[in-house]
Amino acid sequence: MLRALSALAGPDMGEERRYYGFDALRGGMMMLGLVIHSAMFYIVSPPPTMPITLDRNQSPLMDVLMHFVHAFRMPAFFLMAGFFASLLVDKRGTADMLKNRAARVLAPLVAGLFTVVPVSILLWMSFAVSVRFGTHDLIPNLEQVRIVAMEAQDRLPEIKTPGALHLWFLYFLCLFYLAVPLLERIAQAVAPADGKLGSGRSAWPLFAVLVVFTCATLWPFQGARVHEGFLTFIPRPHALLYYGQFFVLGYFLNVSRAIGSMRLAHP
């Protein structure tokens, strides 16, 4: 997973320029992942759509920290992924971009399903059994595991079906990459022939539309808390729509940057 995240701003993006700002942003978001996954065990009010096992020591400050970080961390990752997908298309073409992403995102996802996911399940069940029954065994009792699993499934039947668990981000990315040929067609259709962009003022109405659209995509989530829809290989449509908008936004950020370069080259 870390290899796939690093690929989002790696040196193989197809041009000599290194995006150090994106390097810093990606690294910061990855570090915040440690913060949010540590805080989630100590929150007071867990999202009803997440099977979180809570520690006995809880604080509302952990709730604020978790929801605040989660509100922008994953959107930032998807935005960067869209930006560099577009950059790859510019430098290598759509077919080579898909081959590159298959090697650097799909392959780690498949490998992680047989390595990271089983270990994550083992550690989660060990912790859940420890909290539920007061035991402290790395390999928990199977009967206690069955009880904990049944209780979790009663709270959230969705977890009965297979999923990528912590690798859901890579799974969503693979789905979004399949939409790149369509995005590229749209980009070619809307690009001005003379390479000229509108004035800075024209960006404000678009920004307002994006804000309204983002708020609308949050409506299906309980309390606007985006903690659902990605636990199985059949994600909920509103989760795909919410995260997909940031991927598309990142894609067209690079498209607009390329158009701006055309304007500078052809004043």
PDB file of C-alpha atoms in Angstrom:
ATOM      1  CA  MET A   1       0.000   0.000   0.000  1.00  0.00           C
ATOM      2  CA  LEU A   2       2.813   2.422   0.874  1.00  0.00           C
ATOM      3  CA  ARG A   3       4.464   1.616  -2.456  1.00  0.00           C
ATOM      4  CA  ALA A   4       1.240   2.415  -4.265  1.00  0.00           C
ATOM      5  CA  LEU A   5       0.797   5.685  -2.391  1.00  0.00           C
ATOM      6  CA  SER A   6       4.372   6.643  -3.156  1.00  0.00           C
ATOM      7  CA  ALA A   7       3.693   5.958  -6.819  1.00  0.00           C
ATOM      8  CA  LEU A   8       1.240   8.845  -6.912  1.00  0.00           C
ATOM      9  CA  ALA A   9       4.130  11.325  -7.013  1.00  0.00           C
ATOM     10  CA  GLY A  10       7.003   9.079  -7.947  1.00  0.00           C
ATOM     11  CA  PRO A  11       9.723   9.944 -10.450  1.00  0.00           C
ATOM     12  CA  ASP A  12       8.135   7.753 -13.144  1.00  0.00           C
ATOM     13  CA  MET A  13       5.321  10.214 -13.768  1.00  0.00           C
ATOM     14  CA  GLY A  14       6.697  10.936 -17.163  1.00  0.00           C
ATOM     15  CA  GLU A  15       8.312  14.344 -16.907  1.00  0.00           C
ATOM     16  CA  GLU A  16      11.582  15.590 -15.444  1.00  0.00           C
ATOM     17  CA  ARG A  17       9.995  18.030 -13.045  1.00  0.00           C
ATOM     18  CA  ARG A  18       9.561  16.762  -9.492  1.00  0.00           C
ATOM     19  CA  TYR A  19       6.459  17.924  -7.645  1.00  0.00           C
ATOM     20  CA  TYR A  20       7.967  18.515  -4.224  1.00  0.00           C
ATOM     21  CA  GLY A  21       4.776  20.122  -2.963  1.00  0.00           C
ATOM     22  CA  PHE A  22       2.872  16.930  -3.707  1.00  0.00           C
ATOM     23  CA  ASP A  23       5.660  14.901  -2.096  1.00  0.00           C
ATOM     24  CA  ALA A  24       5.201  16.904   1.102  1.00  0.00           C
ATOM     25  CA  LEU A  25       1.415  16.718   0.906  1.00  0.00           C
ATOM     26  CA  ARG A  26       1.416  12.968   0.347  1.00  0.00           C
ATOM     27  CA  GLY A  27       3.877  12.400   3.188  1.00  0.00           C
ATOM     28  CA  GLY A  28       1.851  14.568   5.553  1.00  0.00           C
ATOM     29  CA  MET A  29      -1.377  12.750   4.710  1.00  0.00           C
ATOM     30  CA  MET A  30       0.317   9.389   5.252  1.00  0.00           C
ATOM     31  CA  MET A  31       1.548  10.485   8.681  1.00  0.00           C
ATOM     32  CA  LEU A  32      -1.951  11.678   9.565  1.00  0.00           C
ATOM     33  CA  GLY A  33      -3.094   8.156   8.758  1.00  0.00           C
ATOM     34  CA  LEU A  34      -1.191   6.980  11.831  1.00  0.00           C
ATOM     35  CA  VAL A  35      -2.901   9.673  13.885  1.00  0.00           C
ATOM     36  CA  ILE A  36      -6.432   8.886  12.760  1.00  0.00           C
ATOM     37  CA  HIS A  37      -6.074   5.111  13.068  1.00  0.00           C
ATOM     38  CA  SER A  38      -4.714   5.533  16.580  1.00  0.00           C
ATOM     39  CA  ALA A  39      -7.428   7.976  17.657  1.00  0.00           C
ATOM     40  CA  MET A  40     -10.312   5.858  16.364  1.00  0.00           C
ATOM     41  CA  PHE A  41     -10.001   3.350  19.207  1.00  0.00           C
ATOM     42  CA  TYR A  42     -10.591   6.035  21.832  1.00  0.00           C
ATOM     43  CA  ILE A  43     -13.600   7.883  20.400  1.00  0.00           C
ATOM     44  CA  VAL A  44     -16.854   8.206  22.338  1.00  0.00           C
ATOM     45  CA  SER A  45     -19.346   7.949  19.485  1.00  0.00           C
ATOM     46  CA  PRO A  46     -18.250   5.484  16.787  1.00  0.00           C
ATOM     47  CA  PRO A  47     -19.830   5.791  13.332  1.00  0.00           C
ATOM     48  CA  PRO A  48     -22.730   3.327  13.145  1.00  0.00           C
ATOM     49  CA  THR A  49     -21.447   2.004   9.821  1.00  0.00           C
ATOM     50  CA  MET A  50     -17.970   1.049  11.048  1.00  0.00           C
ATOM     51  CA  PRO A  51     -17.263  -2.045  13.178  1.00  0.00           C
ATOM     52  CA  ILE A  52     -14.830  -0.277  15.517  1.00  0.00           C
ATOM     53  CA  THR A  53     -13.763  -1.947  18.752  1.00  0.00           C
ATOM     54  CA  LEU A  54     -13.257   0.768  21.352  1.00  0.00           C
ATOM     55  CA  ASP A  55     -10.781   0.931  24.197  1.00  0.00           C
ATOM     56  CA  ARG A  56     -12.222   1.546  27.659  1.00  0.00           C
ATOM     57  CA  ASN A  57     -10.400   4.895  27.818  1.00  0.00           C
ATOM     58  CA  GLN A  58     -12.350   7.323  25.630  1.00  0.00           C
ATOM     59  CA  SER A  59     -12.382  11.069  25.009  1.00  0.00           C
ATOM     60  CA  PRO A  60     -14.563  13.350  22.840  1.00  0.00           C
ATOM     61  CA  LEU A  61     -11.347  15.045  21.718  1.00  0.00           C
ATOM     62  CA  MET A  62     -10.530  11.850  19.843  1.00  0.00           C
ATOM     63  CA  ASP A  63     -13.864  12.134  18.010  1.00  0.00           C
ATOM     64  CA  VAL A  64     -13.044  15.671  16.911  1.00  0.00           C
ATOM     65  CA  LEU A  65      -9.536  14.665  15.840  1.00  0.00           C
ATOM     66  CA  MET A  66     -10.683  11.621  13.890  1.00  0.00           C
ATOM     67  CA  HIS A  67     -13.506  13.324  11.992  1.00  0.00           C
ATOM     68  CA  PHE A  68     -11.472  16.468  11.292  1.00  0.00           C
ATOM     69  CA  VAL A  69      -8.549  14.569   9.777  1.00  0.00           C
ATOM     70  CA  HIS A  70     -10.754  12.156   7.844  1.00  0.00           C
ATOM     71  CA  ALA A  71     -12.661  15.065   6.291  1.00  0.00           C
ATOM     72  CA  PHE A  72      -9.688  16.091   4.127  1.00  0.00           C
ATOM     73  CA  ARG A  73      -7.110  13.282   4.220  1.00  0.00           C
ATOM     74  CA  MET A  74      -8.655  10.825   1.771  1.00  0.00           C
ATOM     75  CA  PRO A  75      -9.994  13.538  -0.581  1.00  0.00           C
ATOM     76  CA  ALA A  76      -6.416  14.846  -0.810  1.00  0.00           C
ATOM     77  CA  PHE A  77      -5.139  11.403  -1.823  1.00  0.00           C
ATOM     78  CA  PHE A  78      -7.792  10.992  -4.520  1.00  0.00           C
ATOM     79  CA  LEU A  79      -7.163  14.494  -5.847  1.00  0.00           C
ATOM     80  CA  MET A  80      -3.440  13.762  -6.184  1.00  0.00           C
ATOM     81  CA  ALA A  81      -4.200  10.439  -7.859  1.00  0.00           C
ATOM     82  CA  GLY A  82      -6.394  12.151 -10.443  1.00  0.00           C
ATOM     83  CA  PHE A  83      -3.776  14.836 -11.103  1.00  0.00           C
ATOM     84  CA  PHE A  84      -0.994  12.354 -11.778  1.00  0.00           C
ATOM     85  CA  ALA A  85      -3.249  10.062 -13.808  1.00  0.00           C
ATOM     86  CA  SER A  86      -3.864  13.008 -16.137  1.00  0.00           C
ATOM     87  CA  LEU A  87      -0.149  13.805 -16.181  1.00  0.00           C
ATOM     88  CA  LEU A  88       0.627  10.231 -17.179  1.00  0.00           C
ATOM     89  CA  VAL A  89      -1.924  10.392 -19.975  1.00  0.00           C
ATOM     90  CA  ASP A  90      -0.266  13.570 -21.272  1.00  0.00           C
ATOM     91  CA  LYS A  91       3.178  11.956 -21.333  1.00  0.00           C
ATOM     92  CA  ARG A  92       2.446   8.333 -22.228  1.00  0.00           C
ATOM     93  CA  GLY A  93      -1.099   8.046 -23.488  1.00  0.00           C
ATOM     94  CA  THR A  94      -4.129   6.378 -21.942  1.00  0.00           C
ATOM     95  CA  ALA A  95      -3.117   2.785 -22.645  1.00  0.00           C
ATOM     96  CA  ASP A  96       0.339   3.139 -21.085  1.00  0.00           C
ATOM     97  CA  MET A  97      -1.172   4.990 -18.123  1.00  0.00           C
ATOM     98  CA  LEU A  98      -3.496   2.047 -17.460  1.00  0.00           C
ATOM     99  CA  LYS A  99      -0.588  -0.415 -17.739  1.00  0.00           C
ATOM    100  CA  ASN A 100       1.468   1.702 -15.329  1.00  0.00           C
ATOM    101  CA  ARG A 101      -1.348   1.907 -12.794  1.00  0.00           C
ATOM    102  CA  ALA A 102      -1.989  -1.826 -13.081  1.00  0.00           C
ATOM    103  CA  ALA A 103       1.625  -2.474 -12.117  1.00  0.00           C
ATOM    104  CA  ARG A 104       1.839   0.147  -9.374  1.00  0.00           C
ATOM    105  CA  VAL A 105      -1.667   0.104  -7.870  1.00  0.00           C
ATOM    106  CA  LEU A 106      -3.558  -3.048  -8.921  1.00  0.00           C
ATOM    107  CA  ALA A 107      -0.614  -5.382  -8.284  1.00  0.00           C
ATOM    108  CA  PRO A 108       0.006  -4.061  -4.713  1.00  0.00           C
ATOM    109  CA  LEU A 109      -3.737  -4.349  -4.067  1.00  0.00           C
ATOM    110  CA  VAL A 110      -3.820  -8.009  -5.105  1.00  0.00           C
ATOM    111  CA  ALA A 111      -0.668  -8.759  -3.115  1.00  0.00           C
ATOM    112  CA  GLY A 112      -2.060  -6.943  -0.086  1.00  0.00           C
ATOM    113  CA  LEU A 113      -5.260  -8.978  -0.134  1.00  0.00           C
ATOM    114  CA  PHE A 114      -3.180 -12.052   0.675  1.00  0.00           C
ATOM    115  CA  THR A 115      -0.726 -10.394   3.084  1.00  0.00           C
ATOM    116  CA  VAL A 116      -1.834  -7.105   4.662  1.00  0.00           C
ATOM    117  CA  VAL A 117      -5.540  -7.956   4.939  1.00  0.00           C
ATOM    118  CA  PRO A 118      -5.130 -11.324   6.783  1.00  0.00           C
ATOM    119  CA  VAL A 119      -2.666  -9.774   9.251  1.00  0.00           C
ATOM    120  CA  SER A 120      -5.014  -6.808   9.797  1.00  0.00           C
ATOM    121  CA  ILE A 121      -7.925  -9.173  10.491  1.00  0.00           C
ATOM    122  CA  LEU A 122      -5.825 -11.174  12.946  1.00  0.00           C
ATOM    123  CA  LEU A 123      -4.693  -8.084  14.872  1.00  0.00           C
ATOM    124  CA  TRP A 124      -8.180  -6.569  14.863  1.00  0.00           C
ATOM    125  CA  MET A 125      -9.771  -9.785  16.174  1.00  0.00           C
ATOM    126  CA  SER A 126      -7.038 -10.132  18.791  1.00  0.00           C
ATOM    127  CA  PHE A 127      -7.749  -6.614  20.033  1.00  0.00           C
ATOM    128  CA  ALA A 128     -11.523  -7.050  19.839  1.00  0.00           C
ATOM    129  CA  VAL A 129     -11.427 -10.288  21.819  1.00  0.00           C
ATOM    130  CA  SER A 130      -9.096  -8.672  24.361  1.00  0.00           C
ATOM    131  CA  VAL A 131     -11.540  -5.795  24.929  1.00  0.00           C
ATOM    132  CA  ARG A 132     -14.614  -8.035  24.916  1.00  0.00           C
ATOM    133  CA  PHE A 133     -13.349 -10.850  27.144  1.00  0.00           C
ATOM    134  CA  GLY A 134     -10.327  -9.365  28.929  1.00  0.00           C
ATOM    135  CA  THR A 135      -7.863 -11.827  27.400  1.00  0.00           C
ATOM    136  CA  HIS A 136      -4.453 -10.912  26.005  1.00  0.00           C
ATOM    137  CA  ASP A 137      -3.589 -13.549  23.390  1.00  0.00           C
ATOM    138  CA  LEU A 138      -2.092 -12.765  19.994  1.00  0.00           C
ATOM    139  CA  ILE A 139      -3.907 -15.800  18.578  1.00  0.00           C
ATOM    140  CA  PRO A 140      -7.379 -15.427  20.118  1.00  0.00           C
ATOM    141  CA  ASN A 141      -9.732 -18.215  21.127  1.00  0.00           C
ATOM    142  CA  LEU A 142     -11.780 -19.290  18.107  1.00  0.00           C
ATOM    143  CA  GLU A 143     -15.075 -19.408  19.998  1.00  0.00           C
ATOM    144  CA  GLN A 144     -14.511 -15.899  21.298  1.00  0.00           C
ATOM    145  CA  VAL A 145     -13.640 -14.788  17.753  1.00  0.00           C
ATOM    146  CA  ARG A 146     -16.924 -16.265  16.519  1.00  0.00           C
ATOM    147  CA  ILE A 147     -18.882 -14.343  19.149  1.00  0.00           C
ATOM    148  CA  VAL A 148     -17.139 -11.049  18.363  1.00  0.00           C
ATOM    149  CA  ALA A 149     -17.604 -11.570  14.621  1.00  0.00           C
ATOM    150  CA  MET A 150     -21.326 -12.308  15.027  1.00  0.00           C
ATOM    151  CA  GLU A 151     -21.785  -9.188  17.155  1.00  0.00           C
ATOM    152  CA  ALA A 152     -20.015  -7.100  14.524  1.00  0.00           C
ATOM    153  CA  GLN A 153     -22.133  -8.575  11.745  1.00  0.00           C
ATOM    154  CA  ASP A 154     -25.301  -7.816  13.698  1.00  0.00           C
ATOM    155  CA  ARG A 155     -24.247  -4.158  13.860  1.00  0.00           C
ATOM    156  CA  LEU A 156     -23.161  -4.017  10.231  1.00  0.00           C
ATOM    157  CA  PRO A 157     -24.287  -6.882   7.944  1.00  0.00           C
ATOM    158  CA  GLU A 158     -22.124  -5.419   5.166  1.00  0.00           C
ATOM    159  CA  ILE A 159     -18.984  -6.979   6.630  1.00  0.00           C
ATOM    160  CA  LYS A 160     -20.297 -10.481   5.903  1.00  0.00           C
ATOM    161  CA  THR A 161     -19.143 -10.080   2.288  1.00  0.00           C
ATOM    162  CA  PRO A 162     -15.467  -9.994   1.195  1.00  0.00           C
ATOM    163  CA  GLY A 163     -13.720  -6.656   0.884  1.00  0.00           C
ATOM    164  CA  ALA A 164     -10.372  -4.936   0.671  1.00  0.00           C
ATOM    165  CA  LEU A 165     -10.646  -3.526   4.225  1.00  0.00           C
ATOM    166  CA  HIS A 166      -7.740  -1.089   4.748  1.00  0.00           C
ATOM    167  CA  LEU A 167      -6.819  -1.395   1.069  1.00  0.00           C
ATOM    168  CA  TRP A 168     -10.178  -0.009  -0.054  1.00  0.00           C
ATOM    169  CA  PHE A 169      -8.395   3.140  -1.242  1.00  0.00           C
ATOM    170  CA  LEU A 170      -6.421   1.170  -3.818  1.00  0.00           C
ATOM    171  CA  TYR A 171      -9.579  -0.666  -4.886  1.00  0.00           C
ATOM    172  CA  PHE A 172     -11.430   2.610  -5.431  1.00  0.00           C
ATOM    173  CA  LEU A 173      -8.470   3.951  -7.399  1.00  0.00           C
ATOM    174  CA  CYS A 174      -8.588   0.958  -9.732  1.00  0.00           C
ATOM    175  CA  LEU A 175     -12.258   1.671 -10.392  1.00  0.00           C
ATOM    176  CA  PHE A 176     -11.585   5.353 -11.016  1.00  0.00           C
ATOM    177  CA  TYR A 177      -8.726   4.599 -13.424  1.00  0.00           C
ATOM    178  CA  LEU A 178     -11.210   2.737 -15.614  1.00  0.00           C
ATOM    179  CA  ALA A 179     -13.003   6.052 -16.117  1.00  0.00           C
ATOM    180  CA  VAL A 180      -9.876   7.826 -17.403  1.00  0.00           C
ATOM    181  CA  PRO A 181     -10.595   7.144 -21.119  1.00  0.00           C
ATOM    182  CA  LEU A 182     -13.935   8.921 -20.690  1.00  0.00           C
ATOM    183  CA  LEU A 183     -12.322  11.781 -18.763  1.00  0.00           C
ATOM    184  CA  GLU A 184      -9.737  12.186 -21.492  1.00  0.00           C
ATOM    185  CA  ARG A 185     -12.454  12.402 -24.130  1.00  0.00           C
ATOM    186  CA  ILE A 186     -14.180  15.097 -22.098  1.00  0.00           C
ATOM    187  CA  ALA A 187     -10.890  16.959 -21.631  1.00  0.00           C
ATOM    188  CA  GLN A 188     -10.269  16.955 -25.370  1.00  0.00           C
ATOM    189  CA  ALA A 189     -13.801  18.131 -26.045  1.00  0.00           C
ATOM    190  CA  VAL A 190     -13.725  21.081 -23.622  1.00  0.00           C
ATOM    191  CA  ALA A 191     -10.147  22.247 -24.265  1.00  0.00           C
ATOM    192  CA  PRO A 192     -10.213  25.586 -26.126  1.00  0.00           C
ATOM    193  CA  ALA A 193      -8.668  25.427 -29.572  1.00  0.00           C
ATOM    194  CA  ASP A 194      -6.584  28.555 -28.952  1.00  0.00           C
ATOM    195  CA  GLY A 195      -5.375  27.387 -25.573  1.00  0.00           C
ATOM    196  CA  LYS A 196      -6.822  30.445 -23.841  1.00  0.00           C
ATOM    197  CA  LEU A 197      -8.396  30.182 -20.434  1.00  0.00           C
ATOM    198  CA  GLY A 198     -11.054  32.427 -19.037  1.00  0.00           C
ATOM    199  CA  SER A 199     -10.310  35.208 -16.588  1.00  0.00           C
ATOM    200  CA  GLY A 200      -9.720  34.561 -12.908  1.00  0.00           C
ATOM    201  CA  ARG A 201     -13.220  35.773 -12.143  1.00  0.00           C
ATOM    202  CA  SER A 202     -14.752  32.970 -14.179  1.00  0.00           C
ATOM    203  CA  ALA A 203     -13.296  30.427 -11.755  1.00  0.00           C
ATOM    204  CA  TRP A 204     -15.441  31.611  -8.838  1.00  0.00           C
ATOM    205  CA  PRO A 205     -18.785  30.327 -10.194  1.00  0.00           C
ATOM    206  CA  LEU A 206     -17.142  26.954 -10.858  1.00  0.00           C
ATOM    207  CA  PHE A 207     -15.729  26.933  -7.332  1.00  0.00           C
ATOM    208  CA  ALA A 208     -19.208  27.652  -5.935  1.00  0.00           C
ATOM    209  CA  VAL A 209     -20.653  24.782  -7.987  1.00  0.00           C
ATOM    210  CA  LEU A 210     -17.979  22.426  -6.644  1.00  0.00           C
ATOM    211  CA  VAL A 211     -18.748  23.451  -3.071  1.00  0.00           C
ATOM    212  CA  VAL A 212     -22.473  22.878  -3.542  1.00  0.00           C
ATOM    213  CA  PHE A 213     -21.870  19.558  -5.293  1.00  0.00           C
ATOM    214  CA  THR A 214     -19.554  18.345  -2.515  1.00  0.00           C
ATOM    215  CA  CYS A 215     -22.137  19.267   0.113  1.00  0.00           C
ATOM    216  CA  ALA A 216     -24.771  17.377  -1.872  1.00  0.00           C
ATOM    217  CA  THR A 217     -22.608  14.243  -2.036  1.00  0.00           C
ATOM    218  CA  LEU A 218     -22.287  14.344   1.753  1.00  0.00           C
ATOM    219  CA  TRP A 219     -26.061  14.236   2.212  1.00  0.00           C
ATOM    220  CA  PRO A 220     -26.436  10.395   2.162  1.00  0.00           C
ATOM    221  CA  PHE A 221     -23.857   9.965   4.942  1.00  0.00           C
ATOM    222  CA  GLN A 222     -25.126  10.027   8.509  1.00  0.00           C
ATOM    223  CA  GLY A 223     -24.061  13.310  10.044  1.00  0.00           C
ATOM    224  CA  ALA A 224     -21.907  13.931   6.943  1.00  0.00           C
ATOM    225  CA  ARG A 225     -19.431  11.436   8.400  1.00  0.00           C
ATOM    226  CA  VAL A 226     -17.874   9.600   5.462  1.00  0.00           C
ATOM    227  CA  HIS A 227     -17.173   6.270   7.144  1.00  0.00           C
ATOM    228  CA  GLU A 228     -19.183   3.847   5.058  1.00  0.00           C
ATOM    229  CA  GLY A 229     -19.551   2.264   1.659  1.00  0.00           C
ATOM    230  CA  PHE A 230     -16.110   0.747   1.196  1.00  0.00           C
ATOM    231  CA  LEU A 231     -15.996  -2.393   3.338  1.00  0.00           C
ATOM    232  CA  THR A 232     -16.910  -4.742   0.478  1.00  0.00           C
ATOM    233  CA  PHE A 233     -16.037  -5.192  -3.174  1.00  0.00           C
ATOM    234  CA  ILE A 234     -19.489  -3.820  -4.002  1.00  0.00           C
ATOM    235  CA  PRO A 235     -19.127  -0.233  -2.720  1.00  0.00           C
ATOM    236  CA  ARG A 236     -22.119   1.964  -2.171  1.00  0.00           C
ATOM    237  CA  PRO A 237     -22.747   4.376  -5.057  1.00  0.00           C
ATOM    238  CA  HIS A 238     -22.711   7.478  -2.856  1.00  0.00           C
ATOM    239  CA  ALA A 239     -19.244   6.558  -1.549  1.00  0.00           C
ATOM    240  CA  LEU A 240     -17.953   6.214  -5.112  1.00  0.00           C
ATOM    241  CA  LEU A 241     -19.564   9.522  -6.038  1.00  0.00           C
ATOM    242  CA  TYR A 242     -18.096  11.358  -3.054  1.00  0.00           C
ATOM    243  CA  TYR A 243     -14.509  10.181  -3.503  1.00  0.00           C
ATOM    244  CA  GLY A 244     -14.734  10.076  -7.287  1.00  0.00           C
ATOM    245  CA  GLN A 245     -15.392  13.806  -7.497  1.00  0.00           C
ATOM    246  CA  PHE A 246     -11.957  14.530  -6.002  1.00  0.00           C
ATOM    247  CA  PHE A 247     -10.267  12.183  -8.458  1.00  0.00           C
ATOM    248  CA  VAL A 248     -12.035  13.958 -11.333  1.00  0.00           C
ATOM    249  CA  LEU A 249     -11.149  17.356  -9.868  1.00  0.00           C
ATOM    250  CA  GLY A 250      -7.478  16.389  -9.661  1.00  0.00           C
ATOM    251  CA  TYR A 251      -7.587  15.085 -13.213  1.00  0.00           C
ATOM    252  CA  PHE A 252      -8.923  18.346 -14.582  1.00  0.00           C
ATOM    253  CA  LEU A 253      -6.565  20.420 -12.463  1.00  0.00           C
ATOM    254  CA  ASN A 254      -3.753  19.006 -14.554  1.00  0.00           C
ATOM    255  CA  VAL A 255      -5.806  19.476 -17.724  1.00  0.00           C
ATOM    256  CA  SER A 256      -6.310  23.164 -16.910  1.00  0.00           C
ATOM    257  CA  ARG A 257      -2.584  23.468 -16.109  1.00  0.00           C
ATOM    258  CA  ALA A 258      -1.764  22.016 -19.528  1.00  0.00           C
ATOM    259  CA  ILE A 259      -4.143  24.464 -21.199  1.00  0.00           C
ATOM    260  CA  GLY A 260      -2.477  27.291 -19.290  1.00  0.00           C
ATOM    261  CA  SER A 261       0.881  26.154 -20.661  1.00  0.00           C
ATOM    262  CA  MET A 262      -0.593  26.312 -24.171  1.00  0.00           C
ATOM    263  CA  ARG A 263      -1.670  29.897 -23.529  1.00  0.00           C
ATOM    264  CA  LEU A 264       1.824  30.871 -22.380  1.00  0.00           C
ATOM    265  CA  ALA A 265       3.382  29.212 -25.404  1.00  0.00           C
ATOM    266  CA  HIS A 266       0.902  30.842 -27.803  1.00  0.00           C
ATOM    267  CA  PRO A 267       0.055  34.307 -26.439  1.00  0.00           C
TER     268      PRO A 267
END
